[in-house]
């Protein structure tokens, strides 16, 4: 819970540490939580902070938040994807709506299109 709250911290290092820690604990650690737990956590608490991090100043934060969103969204049934889709599209359009793109990283622009 603390790490989720740290995703909105003013300090860039705190945000980066939190997203790295969450990614390791939830998706790439040795003992990952059950898909049901990840599903509930993403829908109830994690999706909004992750979507906000798409506009973070740090490229690593943007990269990990996008990667986590893609991997967690794959676990969701279509009904739940439809529930978070408006927020997801708003966050993505914030990075691609204007030209030149606010997202400087070509790799992240490509990843977001997945």
Tab-separated table of N, CA and C in Angstrom:
chain	number	residue	atom	x	y	z
A	1	UNK	N	0.826	-1.202	0.000
A	1	UNK	CA	0.000	0.000	0.000
A	1	UNK	C	0.862	1.254	0.000
A	2	UNK	N	1.958	1.225	0.761
A	2	UNK	CA	2.845	2.385	0.828
A	2	UNK	C	3.448	2.678	-0.532
A	3	UNK	N	3.865	1.640	-1.237
A	3	UNK	CA	4.476	1.846	-2.543
A	3	UNK	C	3.480	2.421	-3.548
A	4	UNK	N	2.230	2.034	-3.451
A	4	UNK	CA	1.212	2.601	-4.341
A	4	UNK	C	1.057	4.093	-4.059
A	5	UNK	N	1.052	4.462	-2.783
A	5	UNK	CA	0.965	5.883	-2.422
A	5	UNK	C	2.193	6.648	-2.899
A	6	UNK	N	3.348	6.010	-2.894
A	6	UNK	CA	4.586	6.669	-3.315
A	6	UNK	C	4.617	6.936	-4.820
A	7	UNK	N	3.758	6.294	-5.589
A	7	UNK	CA	3.716	6.545	-7.032
A	7	UNK	C	3.288	7.978	-7.338
A	8	UNK	N	2.646	8.644	-6.383
A	8	UNK	CA	2.186	10.019	-6.573
A	8	UNK	C	3.045	11.028	-5.819
A	9	UNK	N	4.164	10.601	-5.272
A	9	UNK	CA	5.039	11.477	-4.497
A	9	UNK	C	5.650	12.552	-5.397
A	10	UNK	N	6.022	13.683	-4.804
A	10	UNK	CA	6.653	14.772	-5.560
A	10	UNK	C	8.094	14.465	-5.944
A	11	UNK	N	8.747	13.612	-5.186
A	11	UNK	CA	10.150	13.276	-5.431
A	11	UNK	C	10.263	12.190	-6.506
A	12	UNK	N	11.003	12.505	-7.549
A	12	UNK	CA	11.162	11.577	-8.671
A	12	UNK	C	11.814	10.266	-8.243
A	13	UNK	N	12.780	10.326	-7.358
A	13	UNK	CA	13.465	9.113	-6.893
A	13	UNK	C	12.523	8.200	-6.108
A	14	UNK	N	11.641	8.793	-5.331
A	14	UNK	CA	10.665	8.005	-4.563
A	14	UNK	C	9.701	7.299	-5.520
A	15	UNK	N	9.236	8.047	-6.525
A	15	UNK	CA	8.319	7.438	-7.511
A	15	UNK	C	9.006	6.292	-8.255
A	16	UNK	N	10.243	6.523	-8.666
A	16	UNK	CA	10.977	5.491	-9.407
A	16	UNK	C	11.199	4.258	-8.526
A	17	UNK	N	11.597	4.466	-7.292
A	17	UNK	CA	11.795	3.347	-6.373
A	17	UNK	C	10.523	2.565	-6.143
A	18	UNK	N	9.407	3.271	-6.036
A	18	UNK	CA	8.122	2.608	-5.792
A	18	UNK	C	7.691	1.768	-6.985
A	19	UNK	N	7.829	2.310	-8.192
A	19	UNK	CA	7.383	1.559	-9.370
A	19	UNK	C	8.292	0.352	-9.616
A	20	UNK	N	9.583	0.498	-9.351
A	20	UNK	CA	10.508	-0.639	-9.497
A	20	UNK	C	10.154	-1.723	-8.485
A	21	UNK	N	9.910	-1.315	-7.247
A	21	UNK	CA	9.563	-2.264	-6.186
A	21	UNK	C	8.257	-2.998	-6.479
A	22	UNK	N	7.248	-2.255	-6.927
A	22	UNK	CA	5.961	-2.864	-7.253
A	22	UNK	C	6.086	-3.837	-8.425
A	23	UNK	N	6.842	-3.458	-9.425
A	23	UNK	CA	7.014	-4.325	-10.587
A	23	UNK	C	7.677	-5.637	-10.190
A	24	UNK	N	8.694	-5.544	-9.350
A	24	UNK	CA	9.380	-6.759	-8.886
A	24	UNK	C	8.463	-7.615	-8.013
A	25	UNK	N	7.755	-6.979	-7.103
A	25	UNK	CA	6.906	-7.722	-6.170
A	25	UNK	C	5.697	-8.350	-6.853
A	26	UNK	N	5.129	-7.650	-7.826
A	26	UNK	CA	3.885	-8.127	-8.424
A	26	UNK	C	4.069	-8.955	-9.685
A	27	UNK	N	5.112	-8.667	-10.456
A	27	UNK	CA	5.181	-9.290	-11.775
A	27	UNK	C	6.451	-10.071	-12.073
A	28	UNK	N	7.556	-9.716	-11.467
A	28	UNK	CA	8.780	-10.405	-11.873
A	28	UNK	C	9.547	-11.025	-10.714
A	29	UNK	N	8.990	-10.972	-9.529
A	29	UNK	CA	9.654	-11.591	-8.392
A	29	UNK	C	9.534	-13.101	-8.437
A	30	UNK	N	10.218	-13.774	-7.558
A	30	UNK	CA	10.164	-15.227	-7.516
A	30	UNK	C	8.787	-15.753	-7.166
A	31	UNK	N	8.133	-15.111	-6.217
A	31	UNK	CA	6.806	-15.549	-5.791
A	31	UNK	C	5.807	-14.433	-6.106
A	32	UNK	N	5.125	-14.568	-7.233
A	32	UNK	CA	4.173	-13.535	-7.628
A	32	UNK	C	2.793	-13.848	-7.044
A	33	UNK	N	2.021	-12.815	-6.757
A	33	UNK	CA	0.665	-13.025	-6.226
A	33	UNK	C	-0.245	-13.712	-7.242
A	34	UNK	N	-1.358	-14.187	-6.780
A	34	UNK	CA	-2.311	-14.877	-7.650
A	34	UNK	C	-2.893	-13.899	-8.671
A	35	UNK	N	-3.312	-14.408	-9.833
A	35	UNK	CA	-3.945	-13.532	-10.825
A	35	UNK	C	-5.192	-12.829	-10.286
A	36	UNK	N	-5.927	-13.486	-9.413
A	36	UNK	CA	-7.128	-12.871	-8.836
A	36	UNK	C	-6.758	-11.658	-7.978
A	37	UNK	N	-5.678	-11.798	-7.189
A	37	UNK	CA	-5.221	-10.688	-6.360
A	37	UNK	C	-4.747	-9.528	-7.242
A	38	UNK	N	-3.960	-9.830	-8.279
A	38	UNK	CA	-3.461	-8.791	-9.184
A	38	UNK	C	-4.618	-8.091	-9.888
A	39	UNK	N	-5.612	-8.851	-10.285
A	39	UNK	CA	-6.802	-8.309	-10.937
A	39	UNK	C	-7.497	-7.299	-10.023
A	40	UNK	N	-7.748	-7.706	-8.794
A	40	UNK	CA	-8.427	-6.832	-7.834
A	40	UNK	C	-7.577	-5.596	-7.501
A	41	UNK	N	-6.283	-5.802	-7.280
A	41	UNK	CA	-5.393	-4.690	-6.944
A	41	UNK	C	-5.341	-3.668	-8.073
A	42	UNK	N	-5.230	-4.136	-9.296
A	42	UNK	CA	-5.166	-3.225	-10.439
A	42	UNK	C	-6.450	-2.406	-10.560
A	43	UNK	N	-7.591	-3.061	-10.462
A	43	UNK	CA	-8.858	-2.352	-10.626
A	43	UNK	C	-9.183	-1.411	-9.471
A	44	UNK	N	-8.838	-1.803	-8.261
A	44	UNK	CA	-9.235	-1.008	-7.093
A	44	UNK	C	-8.248	0.093	-6.740
A	45	UNK	N	-6.949	-0.139	-6.925
A	45	UNK	CA	-5.984	0.828	-6.411
A	45	UNK	C	-4.884	1.242	-7.376
A	46	UNK	N	-4.486	0.388	-8.265
A	46	UNK	CA	-3.242	0.605	-8.993
A	46	UNK	C	-3.407	1.292	-10.342
A	47	UNK	N	-4.554	1.156	-10.995
A	47	UNK	CA	-4.642	1.657	-12.364
A	47	UNK	C	-4.491	3.176	-12.464
A	48	UNK	N	-5.100	3.930	-11.587
A	48	UNK	CA	-5.013	5.390	-11.689
A	48	UNK	C	-3.592	5.908	-11.469
A	49	UNK	N	-2.876	5.465	-10.419
A	49	UNK	CA	-1.489	5.930	-10.280
A	49	UNK	C	-0.594	5.501	-11.453
A	50	UNK	N	-0.812	4.302	-11.973
A	50	UNK	CA	-0.009	3.865	-13.121
A	50	UNK	C	-0.293	4.733	-14.342
A	51	UNK	N	-1.550	5.039	-14.591
A	51	UNK	CA	-1.895	5.873	-15.739
A	51	UNK	C	-1.312	7.274	-15.594
A	52	UNK	N	-1.296	7.811	-14.370
A	52	UNK	CA	-0.697	9.132	-14.136
A	52	UNK	C	0.798	9.111	-14.430
A	53	UNK	N	1.417	7.975	-14.191
A	53	UNK	CA	2.870	7.880	-14.399
A	53	UNK	C	3.250	7.840	-15.877
A	54	UNK	N	2.299	7.698	-16.774
A	54	UNK	CA	2.612	7.774	-18.203
A	54	UNK	C	3.196	9.140	-18.549
A	55	UNK	N	2.873	10.159	-17.755
A	55	UNK	CA	3.362	11.518	-18.003
A	55	UNK	C	4.506	11.895	-17.069
A	56	UNK	N	5.101	10.937	-16.389
A	56	UNK	CA	6.181	11.220	-15.444
A	56	UNK	C	7.401	11.783	-16.167
A	57	UNK	N	8.204	12.553	-15.445
A	57	UNK	CA	9.420	13.125	-16.023
A	57	UNK	C	10.473	12.056	-16.296
A	58	UNK	N	10.510	11.036	-15.472
A	58	UNK	CA	11.519	9.989	-15.624
A	58	UNK	C	11.104	8.940	-16.632
A	59	UNK	N	11.975	8.678	-17.603
A	59	UNK	CA	11.656	7.693	-18.634
A	59	UNK	C	11.469	6.300	-18.049
A	60	UNK	N	12.270	5.951	-17.045
A	60	UNK	CA	12.145	4.627	-16.420
A	60	UNK	C	10.775	4.465	-15.767
A	61	UNK	N	10.270	5.514	-15.145
A	61	UNK	CA	8.934	5.464	-14.535
A	61	UNK	C	7.870	5.262	-15.600
A	62	UNK	N	7.985	5.997	-16.702
A	62	UNK	CA	7.019	5.845	-17.790
A	62	UNK	C	7.096	4.443	-18.380
A	63	UNK	N	8.311	3.955	-18.570
A	63	UNK	CA	8.512	2.632	-19.153
A	63	UNK	C	7.906	1.536	-18.283
A	64	UNK	N	8.210	1.558	-16.986
A	64	UNK	CA	7.694	0.523	-16.090
A	64	UNK	C	6.185	0.624	-15.891
A	65	UNK	N	5.653	1.838	-15.810
A	65	UNK	CA	4.202	1.967	-15.634
A	65	UNK	C	3.464	1.458	-16.873
A	66	UNK	N	3.998	1.719	-18.038
A	66	UNK	CA	3.376	1.215	-19.261
A	66	UNK	C	3.478	-0.303	-19.339
A	67	UNK	N	4.636	-0.831	-19.009
A	67	UNK	CA	4.844	-2.282	-19.027
A	67	UNK	C	3.927	-2.987	-18.030
A	68	UNK	N	3.837	-2.441	-16.821
A	68	UNK	CA	2.970	-3.036	-15.804
A	68	UNK	C	1.502	-2.975	-16.241
A	69	UNK	N	1.102	-1.857	-16.818
A	69	UNK	CA	-0.281	-1.721	-17.271
A	69	UNK	C	-0.604	-2.773	-18.327
A	70	UNK	N	0.291	-2.956	-19.283
A	70	UNK	CA	0.064	-3.956	-20.334
A	70	UNK	C	-0.057	-5.356	-19.741
A	71	UNK	N	0.838	-5.687	-18.833
A	71	UNK	CA	0.836	-7.033	-18.263
A	71	UNK	C	-0.369	-7.266	-17.356
A	72	UNK	N	-0.754	-6.258	-16.580
A	72	UNK	CA	-1.911	-6.411	-15.702
A	72	UNK	C	-3.220	-6.387	-16.485
A	73	UNK	N	-3.282	-5.591	-17.541
A	73	UNK	CA	-4.494	-5.542	-18.355
A	73	UNK	C	-4.731	-6.874	-19.061
A	74	UNK	N	-3.665	-7.605	-19.355
A	74	UNK	CA	-3.816	-8.929	-19.969
A	74	UNK	C	-4.536	-9.909	-19.049
A	75	UNK	N	-4.500	-9.653	-17.747
A	75	UNK	CA	-5.155	-10.537	-16.778
A	75	UNK	C	-6.643	-10.237	-16.612
A	76	UNK	N	-7.083	-9.104	-17.140
A	76	UNK	CA	-8.460	-8.663	-16.919
A	76	UNK	C	-9.420	-9.259	-17.935
A	77	UNK	N	-10.629	-9.582	-17.485
A	77	UNK	CA	-11.679	-9.945	-18.440
A	77	UNK	C	-12.093	-8.700	-19.234
A	78	UNK	N	-12.659	-8.903	-20.389
A	78	UNK	CA	-13.041	-7.802	-21.276
A	78	UNK	C	-13.937	-6.779	-20.588
A	79	UNK	N	-14.850	-7.228	-19.762
A	79	UNK	CA	-15.759	-6.326	-19.037
A	79	UNK	C	-14.973	-5.320	-18.189
A	80	UNK	N	-13.944	-5.791	-17.499
A	80	UNK	CA	-13.155	-4.903	-16.644
A	80	UNK	C	-12.245	-3.989	-17.454
A	81	UNK	N	-11.763	-4.478	-18.588
A	81	UNK	CA	-10.957	-3.625	-19.471
A	81	UNK	C	-11.809	-2.455	-19.947
A	82	UNK	N	-13.062	-2.724	-20.266
A	82	UNK	CA	-13.965	-1.658	-20.709
A	82	UNK	C	-14.182	-0.617	-19.618
A	83	UNK	N	-14.128	-1.023	-18.358
A	83	UNK	CA	-14.320	-0.082	-17.251
A	83	UNK	C	-13.148	0.881	-17.098
A	84	UNK	N	-11.927	0.441	-17.360
A	84	UNK	CA	-10.754	1.310	-17.197
A	84	UNK	C	-10.332	1.951	-18.517
A	85	UNK	N	-10.939	1.550	-19.617
A	85	UNK	CA	-10.540	2.043	-20.933
A	85	UNK	C	-10.612	3.563	-21.080
A	86	UNK	N	-11.662	4.247	-20.602
A	86	UNK	CA	-11.676	5.711	-20.749
A	86	UNK	C	-10.487	6.397	-20.073
A	87	UNK	N	-10.123	5.942	-18.881
A	87	UNK	CA	-8.962	6.532	-18.193
A	87	UNK	C	-7.663	6.199	-18.915
A	88	UNK	N	-7.559	4.976	-19.403
A	88	UNK	CA	-6.357	4.557	-20.131
A	88	UNK	C	-6.191	5.371	-21.408
A	89	UNK	N	-7.262	5.524	-22.156
A	89	UNK	CA	-7.179	6.296	-23.402
A	89	UNK	C	-6.847	7.765	-23.136
A	90	UNK	N	-7.403	8.328	-22.082
A	90	UNK	CA	-7.086	9.723	-21.737
A	90	UNK	C	-5.608	9.869	-21.413
A	91	UNK	N	-5.048	8.911	-20.672
A	91	UNK	CA	-3.626	8.974	-20.319
A	91	UNK	C	-2.752	8.816	-21.555
A	92	UNK	N	-3.113	7.906	-22.435
A	92	UNK	CA	-2.322	7.705	-23.658
A	92	UNK	C	-2.438	8.890	-24.600
A	93	UNK	N	-3.635	9.423	-24.756
A	93	UNK	CA	-3.804	10.579	-25.645
A	93	UNK	C	-3.030	11.794	-25.139
A	94	UNK	N	-2.864	11.902	-23.841
A	94	UNK	CA	-2.055	12.980	-23.287
A	94	UNK	C	-0.606	12.911	-23.744
A	95	UNK	N	-0.158	11.733	-24.125
A	95	UNK	CA	1.223	11.549	-24.588
A	95	UNK	C	1.343	11.611	-26.104
A	96	UNK	N	0.223	11.541	-26.841
A	96	UNK	CA	0.289	11.458	-28.305
A	96	UNK	C	-0.574	12.479	-29.041
A	97	UNK	N	-1.363	13.233	-28.337
A	97	UNK	CA	-2.356	14.088	-28.991
A	97	UNK	C	-1.721	15.218	-29.801
A	98	UNK	N	-0.680	15.824	-29.320
A	98	UNK	CA	-0.110	16.986	-29.999
A	98	UNK	C	1.199	16.618	-30.701
A	99	UNK	N	1.586	17.481	-31.601
A	99	UNK	CA	2.850	17.272	-32.316
A	99	UNK	C	3.703	18.499	-32.100
A	100	UNK	N	4.936	18.443	-31.665
A	100	UNK	CA	5.708	17.232	-31.396
A	100	UNK	C	5.157	16.494	-30.174
A	101	UNK	N	5.320	15.197	-30.188
A	101	UNK	CA	4.781	14.357	-29.130
A	101	UNK	C	5.416	14.690	-27.785
A	102	UNK	N	4.598	14.777	-26.725
A	102	UNK	CA	5.166	14.948	-25.387
A	102	UNK	C	6.059	13.765	-24.996
A	103	UNK	N	5.750	12.574	-25.517
A	103	UNK	CA	6.578	11.398	-25.230
A	103	UNK	C	7.792	11.430	-26.153
A	104	UNK	N	8.982	11.655	-25.572
A	104	UNK	CA	10.191	11.775	-26.371
A	104	UNK	C	10.742	10.432	-26.819
A	105	UNK	N	10.482	9.399	-26.055
A	105	UNK	CA	11.060	8.088	-26.337
A	105	UNK	C	10.272	7.352	-27.421
A	106	UNK	N	10.932	7.102	-28.536
A	106	UNK	CA	10.283	6.384	-29.634
A	106	UNK	C	9.901	4.971	-29.216
A	107	UNK	N	10.732	4.335	-28.403
A	107	UNK	CA	10.446	2.981	-27.934
A	107	UNK	C	9.168	2.943	-27.102
A	108	UNK	N	8.984	3.942	-26.250
A	108	UNK	CA	7.771	3.986	-25.421
A	108	UNK	C	6.535	4.314	-26.254
A	109	UNK	N	6.690	5.150	-27.276
A	109	UNK	CA	5.547	5.419	-28.161
A	109	UNK	C	5.124	4.128	-28.849
A	110	UNK	N	6.075	3.349	-29.317
A	110	UNK	CA	5.774	2.085	-29.970
A	110	UNK	C	5.127	1.092	-28.987
A	111	UNK	N	5.677	1.009	-27.784
A	111	UNK	CA	5.131	0.106	-26.764
A	111	UNK	C	3.694	0.485	-26.398
A	112	UNK	N	3.407	1.762	-26.351
A	112	UNK	CA	2.064	2.215	-25.984
A	112	UNK	C	1.029	1.834	-27.041
A	113	UNK	N	1.453	1.665	-28.252
A	113	UNK	CA	0.519	1.302	-29.321
A	113	UNK	C	0.100	-0.166	-29.246
A	114	UNK	N	0.794	-0.956	-28.485
A	114	UNK	CA	0.435	-2.362	-28.323
A	114	UNK	C	-0.875	-2.433	-27.612
